[in-house]
Short mmCIF file of C-alpha atoms and ligand atoms in Angstrom, two decimals:
data_model
loop_
_atom_site.label_atom_id
_atom_site.label_comp_id
_atom_site.label_asym_id
_atom_site.label_seq_id
_atom_site.Cartn_x
_atom_site.Cartn_y
_atom_site.Cartn_z
CA MET A 1 122.26 83.33 117.05
CA GLN A 2 118.80 84.10 114.65
CA PRO A 3 118.01 87.20 113.32
CA PHE A 4 114.56 89.02 113.55
CA ALA A 5 115.11 88.30 117.64
CA GLY A 6 114.00 91.60 119.57
CA ILE A 7 116.01 94.20 121.86
CA ALA A 8 115.01 92.57 125.11
CA GLU A 9 115.99 89.24 123.85
CA LEU A 10 119.84 90.80 122.74
CA GLY A 11 119.65 92.41 126.20
CA ARG A 12 119.19 89.08 128.19
CA GLY A 13 121.50 87.25 125.29
CA LEU A 14 124.25 89.68 125.65
CA ALA A 15 123.86 89.99 129.57
CA ARG A 16 123.97 86.30 130.40
CA GLY A 17 127.13 86.19 128.15
CA ASP A 18 125.75 83.73 124.97
CA TYR A 19 127.30 86.42 123.09
CA SER A 20 129.74 89.56 122.44
CA ALA A 21 128.85 92.73 121.27
CA ARG A 22 130.81 92.09 118.72
CA GLU A 23 129.54 89.16 118.02
CA LEU A 24 126.21 90.28 117.66
CA ALA A 25 127.64 93.79 115.11
CA THR A 26 129.50 90.67 113.25
CA PHE A 27 126.58 88.82 113.25
CA HIS A 28 124.34 91.18 110.76
CA LEU A 29 126.53 93.15 109.54
CA GLU A 30 127.80 89.72 107.56
CA ARG A 31 123.85 89.26 106.92
CA ILE A 32 124.03 93.04 105.07
CA ALA A 33 127.14 91.70 103.55
CA ALA A 34 124.99 89.25 101.84
CA ALA A 35 121.58 90.55 101.04
CA ASP A 36 122.21 94.36 100.79
CA GLY A 37 123.59 94.17 97.57
CA ASP A 38 120.13 93.41 96.63
CA LEU A 39 118.50 95.22 99.37
CA ASN A 40 120.47 98.59 98.84
CA ALA A 41 118.75 99.56 102.20
CA PHE A 42 122.06 100.88 103.01
CA ILE A 43 124.50 103.85 101.34
CA HIS A 44 126.98 103.27 104.15
CA VAL A 45 128.19 100.49 106.31
CA ALA A 46 130.46 101.87 108.96
CA GLU A 47 132.40 98.30 109.31
CA GLU A 48 135.02 99.67 112.07
CA ARG A 49 133.49 101.26 113.40
CA ALA A 50 130.89 99.41 114.91
CA LEU A 51 133.48 97.07 115.67
CA ARG A 52 135.26 99.71 118.27
CA ALA A 53 131.78 100.69 119.34
CA ALA A 54 130.65 97.10 120.26
CA GLU A 55 133.90 96.48 121.94
CA ALA A 56 132.99 99.70 124.00
CA ALA A 57 129.96 98.33 124.99
CA ASP A 58 131.29 94.95 125.74
CA ARG A 59 133.32 96.79 128.52
CA ARG A 60 130.73 98.21 129.41
CA ILE A 61 128.87 95.35 130.09
CA ALA A 62 131.69 93.53 132.18
CA ARG A 63 131.16 96.58 134.33
CA GLY A 64 127.29 95.98 134.78
CA GLU A 65 127.05 99.67 133.49
CA GLY A 66 125.34 98.43 130.17
CA GLY A 67 121.27 99.70 129.77
CA PRO A 68 118.64 98.17 127.54
CA LEU A 69 120.22 99.86 124.34
CA THR A 70 123.54 98.51 125.53
CA GLY A 71 125.41 96.95 122.12
CA ILE A 72 122.73 96.75 120.34
CA PRO A 73 122.80 97.15 116.48
CA LEU A 74 120.60 99.94 114.61
CA ALA A 75 120.99 101.84 112.23
CA HIS A 76 120.45 105.73 110.99
CA LYS A 77 118.70 107.02 107.67
CA ASP A 78 121.34 109.07 106.36
CA ILE A 79 119.45 112.16 106.53
CA PHE A 80 121.21 111.96 110.73
CA CYS A 81 124.47 113.77 110.44
CA THR A 82 127.11 111.41 112.18
CA ALA A 83 131.02 113.13 113.04
CA GLY A 84 133.13 111.36 110.88
CA VAL A 85 130.53 109.00 108.74
CA ALA A 86 129.39 110.19 105.08
CA THR A 87 126.22 111.53 105.78
CA THR A 88 124.13 112.35 102.27
CA CYS A 89 121.40 112.57 102.44
CA ALA A 90 120.74 110.30 99.12
CA SER A 91 121.89 113.91 97.16
CA ARG A 92 124.79 113.59 94.80
CA MET A 93 124.73 117.38 96.40
CA LEU A 94 126.09 116.02 99.95
CA ALA A 95 127.82 111.97 98.27
CA ASP A 96 130.73 113.53 99.90
CA PHE A 97 129.48 115.42 103.02
CA VAL A 98 131.08 114.39 106.13
CA PRO A 99 129.65 116.39 109.38
CA PRO A 100 132.18 117.32 112.03
CA TYR A 101 129.32 116.85 114.61
CA ASP A 102 126.59 114.17 115.57
CA ALA A 103 123.76 114.49 115.52
CA THR A 104 121.35 115.16 118.57
CA VAL A 105 119.16 111.38 118.20
CA VAL A 106 122.59 109.98 116.49
CA ALA A 107 124.04 111.57 120.34
CA ARG A 108 122.19 110.36 122.68
CA LEU A 109 121.42 106.47 121.24
CA ALA A 110 125.47 106.03 120.96
CA ALA A 111 125.45 107.45 124.70
CA ALA A 112 122.37 104.40 125.47
CA GLY A 113 124.80 101.81 123.92
CA THR A 114 123.82 100.93 120.69
CA VAL A 115 126.39 99.74 117.77
CA CYS A 116 125.15 101.86 115.11
CA LEU A 117 126.09 99.74 111.54
CA GLY A 118 125.46 102.12 108.71
CA LYS A 119 123.22 104.39 107.20
CA THR A 120 120.24 103.82 105.27
CA ASN A 121 119.37 104.72 101.08
CA MET A 122 116.08 107.06 101.53
CA ASP A 123 114.61 109.37 99.20
CA GLU A 124 116.86 112.22 97.94
CA PHE A 125 116.41 115.14 101.00
CA ALA A 126 113.85 112.55 102.47
CA MET A 127 110.97 114.04 98.82
CA GLY A 128 109.51 110.72 98.19
CA SER A 129 106.63 108.21 98.94
CA SER A 130 109.39 105.00 97.74
CA SER A 131 112.87 105.51 98.08
CA GLU A 132 113.20 105.60 94.11
CA THR A 133 114.56 109.24 94.75
CA SER A 134 118.02 108.67 95.91
CA TRP A 135 121.41 109.58 94.17
CA PHE A 136 122.26 106.13 95.31
CA GLY A 137 119.28 104.31 93.70
CA PRO A 138 116.21 102.72 94.95
CA SER A 139 116.24 100.45 97.76
CA ARG A 140 114.16 97.74 97.71
CA ASN A 141 111.33 95.51 99.64
CA PRO A 142 111.91 92.48 101.35
CA TRP A 143 108.99 90.74 100.22
CA ASP A 144 109.18 91.45 96.79
CA ARG A 145 112.38 92.56 95.27
CA GLY A 146 110.38 94.52 92.66
CA ARG A 147 108.91 96.05 94.68
CA ALA A 148 109.49 100.07 96.80
CA PRO A 149 110.21 99.43 100.17
CA GLY A 150 108.06 102.67 100.26
CA GLY A 151 109.73 106.54 101.17
CA SER A 152 111.42 108.07 102.21
CA SER A 153 113.28 106.06 104.91
CA GLY A 154 112.71 102.68 103.03
CA GLY A 155 116.61 101.82 104.04
CA SER A 156 115.65 101.62 107.48
CA ALA A 157 112.36 99.70 107.09
CA ALA A 158 113.61 97.91 104.76
CA ALA A 159 117.10 97.09 106.54
CA VAL A 160 114.43 96.30 109.68
CA GLY A 161 112.52 94.48 108.15
CA ALA A 162 114.78 91.91 105.86
CA GLY A 163 116.34 91.12 109.56
CA LEU A 164 119.71 93.36 108.90
CA VAL A 165 119.49 95.37 111.83
CA PRO A 166 117.10 94.72 114.88
CA CYS A 167 115.91 98.66 114.94
CA ALA A 168 116.60 101.72 113.38
CA THR A 169 116.59 105.63 113.31
CA GLY A 170 113.82 107.64 110.64
CA THR A 171 112.26 111.17 110.29
CA ASP A 172 108.55 111.55 109.45
CA THR A 173 107.47 115.27 107.51
CA GLY A 174 104.41 113.51 105.46
CA GLY A 175 104.55 110.21 106.57
CA SER A 176 108.13 108.50 104.99
CA ILE A 177 108.19 106.16 108.89
CA ARG A 178 104.69 105.65 109.32
CA GLN A 179 104.34 104.35 105.33
CA PRO A 180 107.73 102.49 104.45
CA ALA A 181 107.01 100.43 108.30
CA ALA A 182 103.53 99.08 106.41
CA PHE A 183 105.26 98.65 103.58
CA CYS A 184 108.07 96.12 104.83
CA GLY A 185 106.31 94.89 107.38
CA VAL A 186 107.97 95.98 110.69
CA THR A 187 106.22 99.13 113.58
CA GLY A 188 107.06 102.76 113.42
CA LEU A 189 106.31 105.32 114.95
CA LYS A 190 106.61 109.14 114.29
CA PRO A 191 106.48 111.22 117.73
CA THR A 192 105.21 114.16 118.36
CA TYR A 193 106.76 116.78 116.52
CA GLY A 194 108.78 118.29 118.91
CA ARG A 195 109.09 115.20 120.80
CA VAL A 196 112.61 115.08 118.76
CA SER A 197 115.61 116.79 118.81
CA ARG A 198 115.82 118.08 115.64
CA TYR A 199 119.91 118.41 115.86
CA GLY A 200 121.77 117.95 113.42
CA MET A 201 118.77 116.11 111.45
CA ILE A 202 119.08 117.45 107.80
CA ALA A 203 116.28 119.62 107.19
CA PHE A 204 113.26 119.31 104.71
CA ALA A 205 110.41 121.02 106.27
CA SER A 206 111.19 122.28 109.66
CA SER A 207 107.68 122.54 110.66
CA LEU A 208 107.07 119.34 109.59
CA ASP A 209 109.69 116.88 110.21
CA GLN A 210 110.30 114.70 113.15
CA GLY A 211 112.83 111.93 114.13
CA GLY A 212 111.21 108.33 114.86
CA ALA A 213 111.97 104.62 114.92
CA PHE A 214 111.38 101.43 113.72
CA GLY A 215 111.46 98.09 114.94
CA LEU A 216 110.30 94.91 115.36
CA SER A 217 107.40 95.09 117.93
CA VAL A 218 106.16 98.66 119.87
CA GLU A 219 108.40 96.93 122.40
CA ASP A 220 110.85 98.09 120.71
CA VAL A 221 110.26 101.01 118.69
CA GLU A 222 109.45 101.56 122.45
CA THR A 223 112.47 101.08 123.87
CA VAL A 224 114.71 103.08 121.33
CA LEU A 225 112.48 106.33 121.94
CA GLY A 226 112.98 106.69 125.12
CA ALA A 227 116.20 106.97 124.54
CA MET A 228 116.22 109.75 121.31
CA GLU A 229 113.55 111.57 122.79
CA GLY A 230 113.53 114.77 125.08
CA HIS A 231 114.01 118.16 125.70
CA ASP A 232 117.53 120.03 123.42
CA PRO A 233 118.83 123.39 123.86
CA LEU A 234 120.00 123.33 120.62
CA ASP A 235 116.66 122.39 119.15
CA SER A 236 114.50 125.39 120.02
CA THR A 237 111.60 123.94 118.99
CA SER A 238 111.54 120.72 121.23
CA ALA A 239 109.42 120.31 123.81
CA GLU A 240 109.94 119.95 127.67
CA ARG A 241 107.80 117.14 128.35
CA SER A 242 108.06 114.17 130.90
CA PRO A 243 109.42 111.18 128.90
CA THR A 244 107.11 108.46 127.05
CA ARG A 245 105.79 106.18 129.30
CA ARG A 246 103.21 103.40 128.28
CA ASN A 247 99.70 103.90 129.73
CA GLY A 248 98.49 101.15 131.57
CA ALA A 249 95.49 98.83 129.97
CA GLY A 250 91.86 100.32 130.21
CA SER A 251 89.29 100.86 127.88
CA MET A 252 89.78 103.21 125.00
CA ARG A 253 87.79 104.80 122.41
CA VAL A 254 89.18 103.84 118.98
CA GLY A 255 87.37 106.26 116.89
CA LEU A 256 87.49 104.95 112.60
CA PRO A 257 86.98 108.47 110.85
CA SER A 258 85.07 108.14 107.53
CA GLU A 259 87.57 109.57 105.50
CA TYR A 260 89.98 107.40 105.86
CA TRP A 261 88.23 104.27 106.03
CA THR A 262 85.89 104.39 102.40
CA GLY A 263 87.46 103.82 99.21
CA LEU A 264 89.50 101.46 99.74
CA SER A 265 89.86 98.36 98.08
CA GLY A 266 87.76 95.36 98.98
CA ASP A 267 90.89 93.41 100.22
CA MET A 268 92.63 96.69 102.27
CA GLY A 269 89.12 97.25 103.59
CA ASP A 270 88.94 94.15 104.65
CA CYS A 271 92.49 93.46 106.18
CA LEU A 272 92.47 97.29 107.92
CA LEU A 273 88.27 96.07 109.29
CA ALA A 274 89.68 92.77 110.82
CA ALA A 275 92.61 94.95 112.81
CA ALA A 276 90.02 97.14 113.78
CA LYS A 277 87.65 94.46 114.64
CA GLU A 278 90.38 92.93 116.69
CA LEU A 279 91.01 96.34 119.22
CA GLU A 280 87.57 95.63 119.28
CA ALA A 281 87.44 92.45 120.79
CA ALA A 282 90.47 93.04 123.52
CA GLY A 283 87.46 95.73 125.07
CA HIS A 284 87.67 98.90 123.21
CA VAL A 285 84.78 101.21 121.54
CA LEU A 286 85.02 101.80 117.92
CA VAL A 287 83.14 105.09 117.37
CA SER A 288 83.04 106.26 113.37
CA HIS A 289 83.16 109.47 113.57
CA SER A 290 84.96 112.36 110.33
CA LEU A 291 87.50 114.40 110.36
CA PRO A 292 86.24 116.92 107.28
CA HIS A 293 89.33 118.49 106.02
CA THR A 294 91.65 115.81 105.00
CA ASP A 295 91.08 115.43 101.43
CA ALA A 296 92.21 118.92 101.75
CA ALA A 297 95.53 117.24 103.49
CA VAL A 298 97.56 116.72 100.77
CA PRO A 299 97.50 119.57 98.08
CA ALA A 300 98.09 122.26 101.72
CA TYR A 301 101.30 119.65 102.66
CA TYR A 302 102.56 119.56 99.42
CA VAL A 303 102.74 123.80 99.38
CA ILE A 304 103.70 123.81 103.08
CA ALA A 305 106.55 121.66 102.53
CA GLY A 306 107.93 123.00 99.04
CA ALA A 307 107.46 126.63 100.08
CA GLU A 308 109.68 125.29 103.36
CA ALA A 309 112.43 123.04 101.69
CA SER A 310 112.96 126.12 99.02
CA ALA A 311 113.63 127.72 102.10
CA ASN A 312 115.68 125.37 104.26
CA LEU A 313 117.76 124.36 100.11
CA SER A 314 118.56 127.29 99.19
CA ARG A 315 121.97 126.90 101.40
CA TYR A 316 123.52 123.66 99.35
CA ASP A 317 124.78 126.68 96.85
CA GLY A 318 128.07 125.32 95.97
CA VAL A 319 130.33 127.46 97.84
CA ARG A 320 130.80 126.50 101.83
CA PHE A 321 129.89 122.87 101.25
CA GLY A 322 128.35 119.72 98.90
CA PHE A 323 128.59 120.37 94.88
CA ARG A 324 130.50 122.11 93.19
CA ALA A 325 130.71 122.95 90.12
CA GLU A 326 133.83 122.68 88.35
CA ASP A 327 135.46 126.43 86.76
CA PRO A 328 132.44 128.23 86.99
CA ALA A 329 132.93 132.06 85.31
CA ASP A 330 131.40 133.85 88.42
CA LEU A 331 129.02 132.84 91.40
CA GLY A 332 125.88 133.26 89.29
CA ASP A 333 127.42 130.61 87.03
CA LEU A 334 128.77 128.44 90.51
CA TYR A 335 124.85 128.76 92.14
CA ARG A 336 123.35 128.12 89.33
CA ARG A 337 125.27 124.79 87.92
CA SER A 338 125.81 123.75 91.52
CA ARG A 339 122.64 122.92 92.12
CA ALA A 340 121.65 122.49 89.03
CA ALA A 341 123.73 118.87 88.62
CA GLY A 342 124.00 118.13 92.43
CA PHE A 343 119.95 118.09 93.27
CA GLY A 344 118.38 115.37 91.47
CA THR A 345 114.10 116.20 89.53
CA GLU A 346 112.56 115.68 92.30
CA VAL A 347 114.28 117.89 95.31
CA LYS A 348 114.41 120.89 91.59
CA ARG A 349 110.44 119.94 91.47
CA ARG A 350 109.70 120.71 95.29
CA ILE A 351 112.17 123.81 95.06
CA LEU A 352 110.33 125.23 92.41
CA THR A 353 106.88 124.72 93.46
CA GLY A 354 108.24 125.93 96.34
CA THR A 355 109.72 128.94 95.68
CA TYR A 356 106.11 130.15 93.87
CA THR A 357 103.83 129.53 96.30
CA LEU A 358 106.49 132.01 98.99
CA SER A 359 106.20 134.56 95.69
CA VAL A 360 104.94 138.31 95.72
CA GLY A 361 101.59 137.67 94.20
CA TYR A 362 100.73 133.93 95.16
CA TYR A 363 102.09 134.10 98.96
CA ASP A 364 98.16 134.98 100.16
CA ALA A 365 96.84 132.33 97.85
CA TYR A 366 98.54 129.41 97.95
CA TYR A 367 101.92 129.39 100.59
CA LEU A 368 97.90 131.47 103.20
CA LYS A 369 95.55 129.38 102.36
CA ALA A 370 98.20 126.09 103.19
CA GLN A 371 98.44 127.09 106.96
CA ARG A 372 94.94 127.94 106.93
CA VAL A 373 93.50 124.87 105.79
CA ARG A 374 96.61 123.37 108.43
CA ARG A 375 94.97 125.14 110.96
CA ARG A 376 91.32 123.62 110.15
CA ILE A 377 93.14 120.26 110.37
CA GLN A 378 94.47 120.70 112.98
CA GLN A 379 91.09 121.69 114.92
CA ASP A 380 89.73 118.78 112.99
CA PHE A 381 91.48 115.84 115.22
CA LEU A 382 90.80 118.26 118.51
CA GLU A 383 87.50 118.00 117.91
CA ALA A 384 87.99 114.13 117.20
CA PHE A 385 89.56 113.82 120.28
CA GLU A 386 86.79 115.21 122.30
CA GLU A 387 84.89 112.27 120.94
CA VAL A 388 87.51 109.10 120.95
CA ASP A 389 90.95 108.74 122.55
CA VAL A 390 92.82 107.21 119.77
CA ILE A 391 92.80 107.25 115.89
CA ALA A 392 92.85 103.97 113.89
CA ALA A 393 93.41 104.40 110.43
CA PRO A 394 94.65 102.79 107.15
CA VAL A 395 98.37 103.93 106.45
CA ALA A 396 98.45 103.83 103.17
CA PRO A 397 95.88 102.95 99.97
CA GLY A 398 97.08 100.06 98.94
CA PRO A 399 100.27 97.53 99.91
CA ALA A 400 103.89 98.46 98.81
CA PHE A 401 104.10 98.28 94.96
CA GLU A 402 106.01 98.09 92.27
CA LEU A 403 109.00 100.11 91.00
CA GLY A 404 108.75 102.57 89.15
CA ALA A 405 105.57 101.72 88.71
CA VAL A 406 103.93 105.49 90.58
CA ASP A 407 105.32 107.31 87.87
CA ASP A 408 103.66 110.82 88.27
CA PRO A 409 104.45 113.01 90.75
CA VAL A 410 100.88 113.64 91.99
CA ALA A 411 99.94 109.50 92.25
CA MET A 412 103.38 109.60 94.30
CA TYR A 413 101.33 112.85 96.63
CA ARG A 414 99.05 111.13 96.67
CA GLN A 415 100.13 108.00 98.32
CA ASP A 416 100.68 110.42 101.44
CA VAL A 417 96.76 110.74 102.17
CA PHE A 418 96.42 108.92 104.87
CA THR A 419 99.45 109.62 106.97
CA THR A 420 99.64 113.89 106.00
CA PRO A 421 96.79 114.56 107.79
CA ALA A 422 98.45 113.86 111.50
CA SER A 423 101.76 115.63 109.85
CA LEU A 424 100.28 118.68 109.88
CA ALA A 425 98.53 118.52 112.82
CA GLY A 426 101.98 117.98 114.75
CA LEU A 427 100.13 114.39 116.31
CA PRO A 428 102.05 111.26 117.38
CA ALA A 429 101.64 108.28 114.92
CA MET A 430 102.53 104.98 114.20
CA SER A 431 102.37 102.21 111.80
CA MET A 432 101.77 98.60 112.90
CA PRO A 433 102.07 95.41 110.30
CA CYS A 434 97.96 94.18 111.11
CA GLY A 435 97.50 91.57 107.88
CA PHE A 436 98.66 91.11 104.34
CA VAL A 437 97.54 91.73 101.04
CA GLY A 438 98.71 89.46 98.10
CA GLY A 439 101.67 87.94 100.37
CA LEU A 440 102.84 92.18 100.95
CA PRO A 441 102.22 93.62 104.53
CA VAL A 442 100.06 95.95 105.11
CA GLY A 443 99.75 98.73 108.10
CA LEU A 444 97.55 99.78 110.86
CA GLN A 445 98.27 103.56 111.34
CA LEU A 446 97.38 105.07 115.32
CA ILE A 447 96.78 108.29 115.91
CA GLY A 448 96.98 110.16 119.22
CA PRO A 449 96.41 113.36 120.45
CA ALA A 450 99.35 115.85 120.94
CA PHE A 451 102.21 114.34 123.43
CA GLU A 452 99.72 111.20 123.63
CA GLU A 453 102.21 108.55 122.38
CA GLY A 454 101.33 106.70 125.58
CA ARG A 455 97.82 105.84 124.57
CA LEU A 456 99.41 104.36 121.21
CA LEU A 457 101.94 102.23 123.16
CA ALA A 458 99.63 100.72 124.99
CA LEU A 459 96.87 99.65 121.94
CA GLY A 460 99.66 98.83 119.82
CA HIS A 461 101.60 96.10 122.25
CA GLU A 462 98.18 94.57 122.71
CA PHE A 463 97.29 94.61 119.78
CA GLN A 464 100.96 92.14 119.04
CA ARG A 465 100.25 90.28 122.77
CA ARG A 466 97.22 89.60 120.53
CA THR A 467 98.12 88.59 117.10
CA ASP A 468 100.96 87.55 115.43
CA TRP A 469 101.78 89.12 112.25
CA HIS A 470 104.86 91.41 113.43
CA LEU A 471 106.68 87.80 113.60
CA ARG A 472 106.46 87.31 110.43
CA HIS A 473 108.98 87.46 107.87
CA PRO A 474 110.17 87.81 104.74
CA GLU A 475 112.10 84.52 103.20
CA GLY A 476 115.58 84.79 101.96
N1 LIG B 501 105.65 111.52 100.17
C1 LIG B 501 106.14 112.95 101.36
C2 LIG B 501 106.80 114.25 100.42
O1 LIG B 501 107.92 113.28 99.31
C3 LIG B 501 106.94 112.41 102.40
C4 LIG B 501 107.76 112.38 102.77
C5 LIG B 501 108.41 112.66 104.06
O2 LIG B 501 108.40 112.89 105.63
N2 LIG B 501 109.90 112.89 104.57
O3 LIG B 501 107.68 114.96 100.71
#
């Protein structure tokens, strides 16, 4: 057995009987055991359960009832509730929380026959761009252990990038699938807001949160998305849409927004431009255009996401579930001390700024204004998509940074300059490997109109047929 095999290849191996799902799970569990002491991509490895699920998958395959994902190992970001398995959101607040139910994403992927090996590390409550805010310690980048895997879904990206699992789930509120995918040299897709159910996905900013997938190729991400997506009566914001289908071949107009393509460092710019040229060589037409409100996305995002987070996180009060301070003097003392000890610094910063921007007297100046900016950004994209079919852009200003190097919160927020606009507009966006700078992977971002994931998958798949960046893997 070899690591880094794609889902279809693994499915063929299972169907032929080259190995059983149990052997496949064991192989990957051994890889996790060997590598994860160092990578810290997992918060929890669910070995027993994985082996039982693998045996069930083997029985299903033997009956001839397997699907494309039956017996395929995967990992879930530790933001998705898993019945009977600890779900921490990388927070001390939920360090001992064992949910009584599965998130819809988890239930659907289990029904498809996937074998969950464990829960992956992340920034606490998905707030961050490096996975360094985890209560369980930072995850590391498989290409360079001294660097961040990105965040917030850093553990999922690192696990796939290191060949510990063939695919994984993640969530993206302002870039948390795309940026770690770019940093770890894997493919990651954030679907359109509403494509994937948020039921059982621990809420950060409810108008932005969206579940998605990591894989070693566009094809694999498409397969995983196929099992996750679709309307869910348990999430009223999930959309009733026909399933995602990869578009047919054909020439597309690929937009290069000037605001995204200026100011990149020389090496980053060269690498990304070469990727755009590859799309041109494949018969697509590059079109330069403008998304004029791009620079307002980060401030608007951090106002809106903080405001929603402050409301969502008010449920952690030490009373019903989660961390609880000992011997409280009274109810106020219980709230205060439970929240003071249960949340980390970045989460507290978001709750404080969010509460401030929603407070009487500041609401209009911050929250309402940010909503207006959000509308402008959505409008920019609507206008752009009258001219172009897909937008191509960088994912992040640079490749993976060193752990600890970005120690100023605002500098960390600025990492999200290229990912927050599509989040605010609710659009599907994907990152795929497109080259290396200083030995570190670089991602190209494709952004599409709402519910046009099929265009991103078509263009991305074509790109991966013409290039081998996604086939390069770190040593060790
Ligand atoms: N880095 C962004 C933040 O910290 C995005 C995180 C995310 O997408 N979950 O809010």
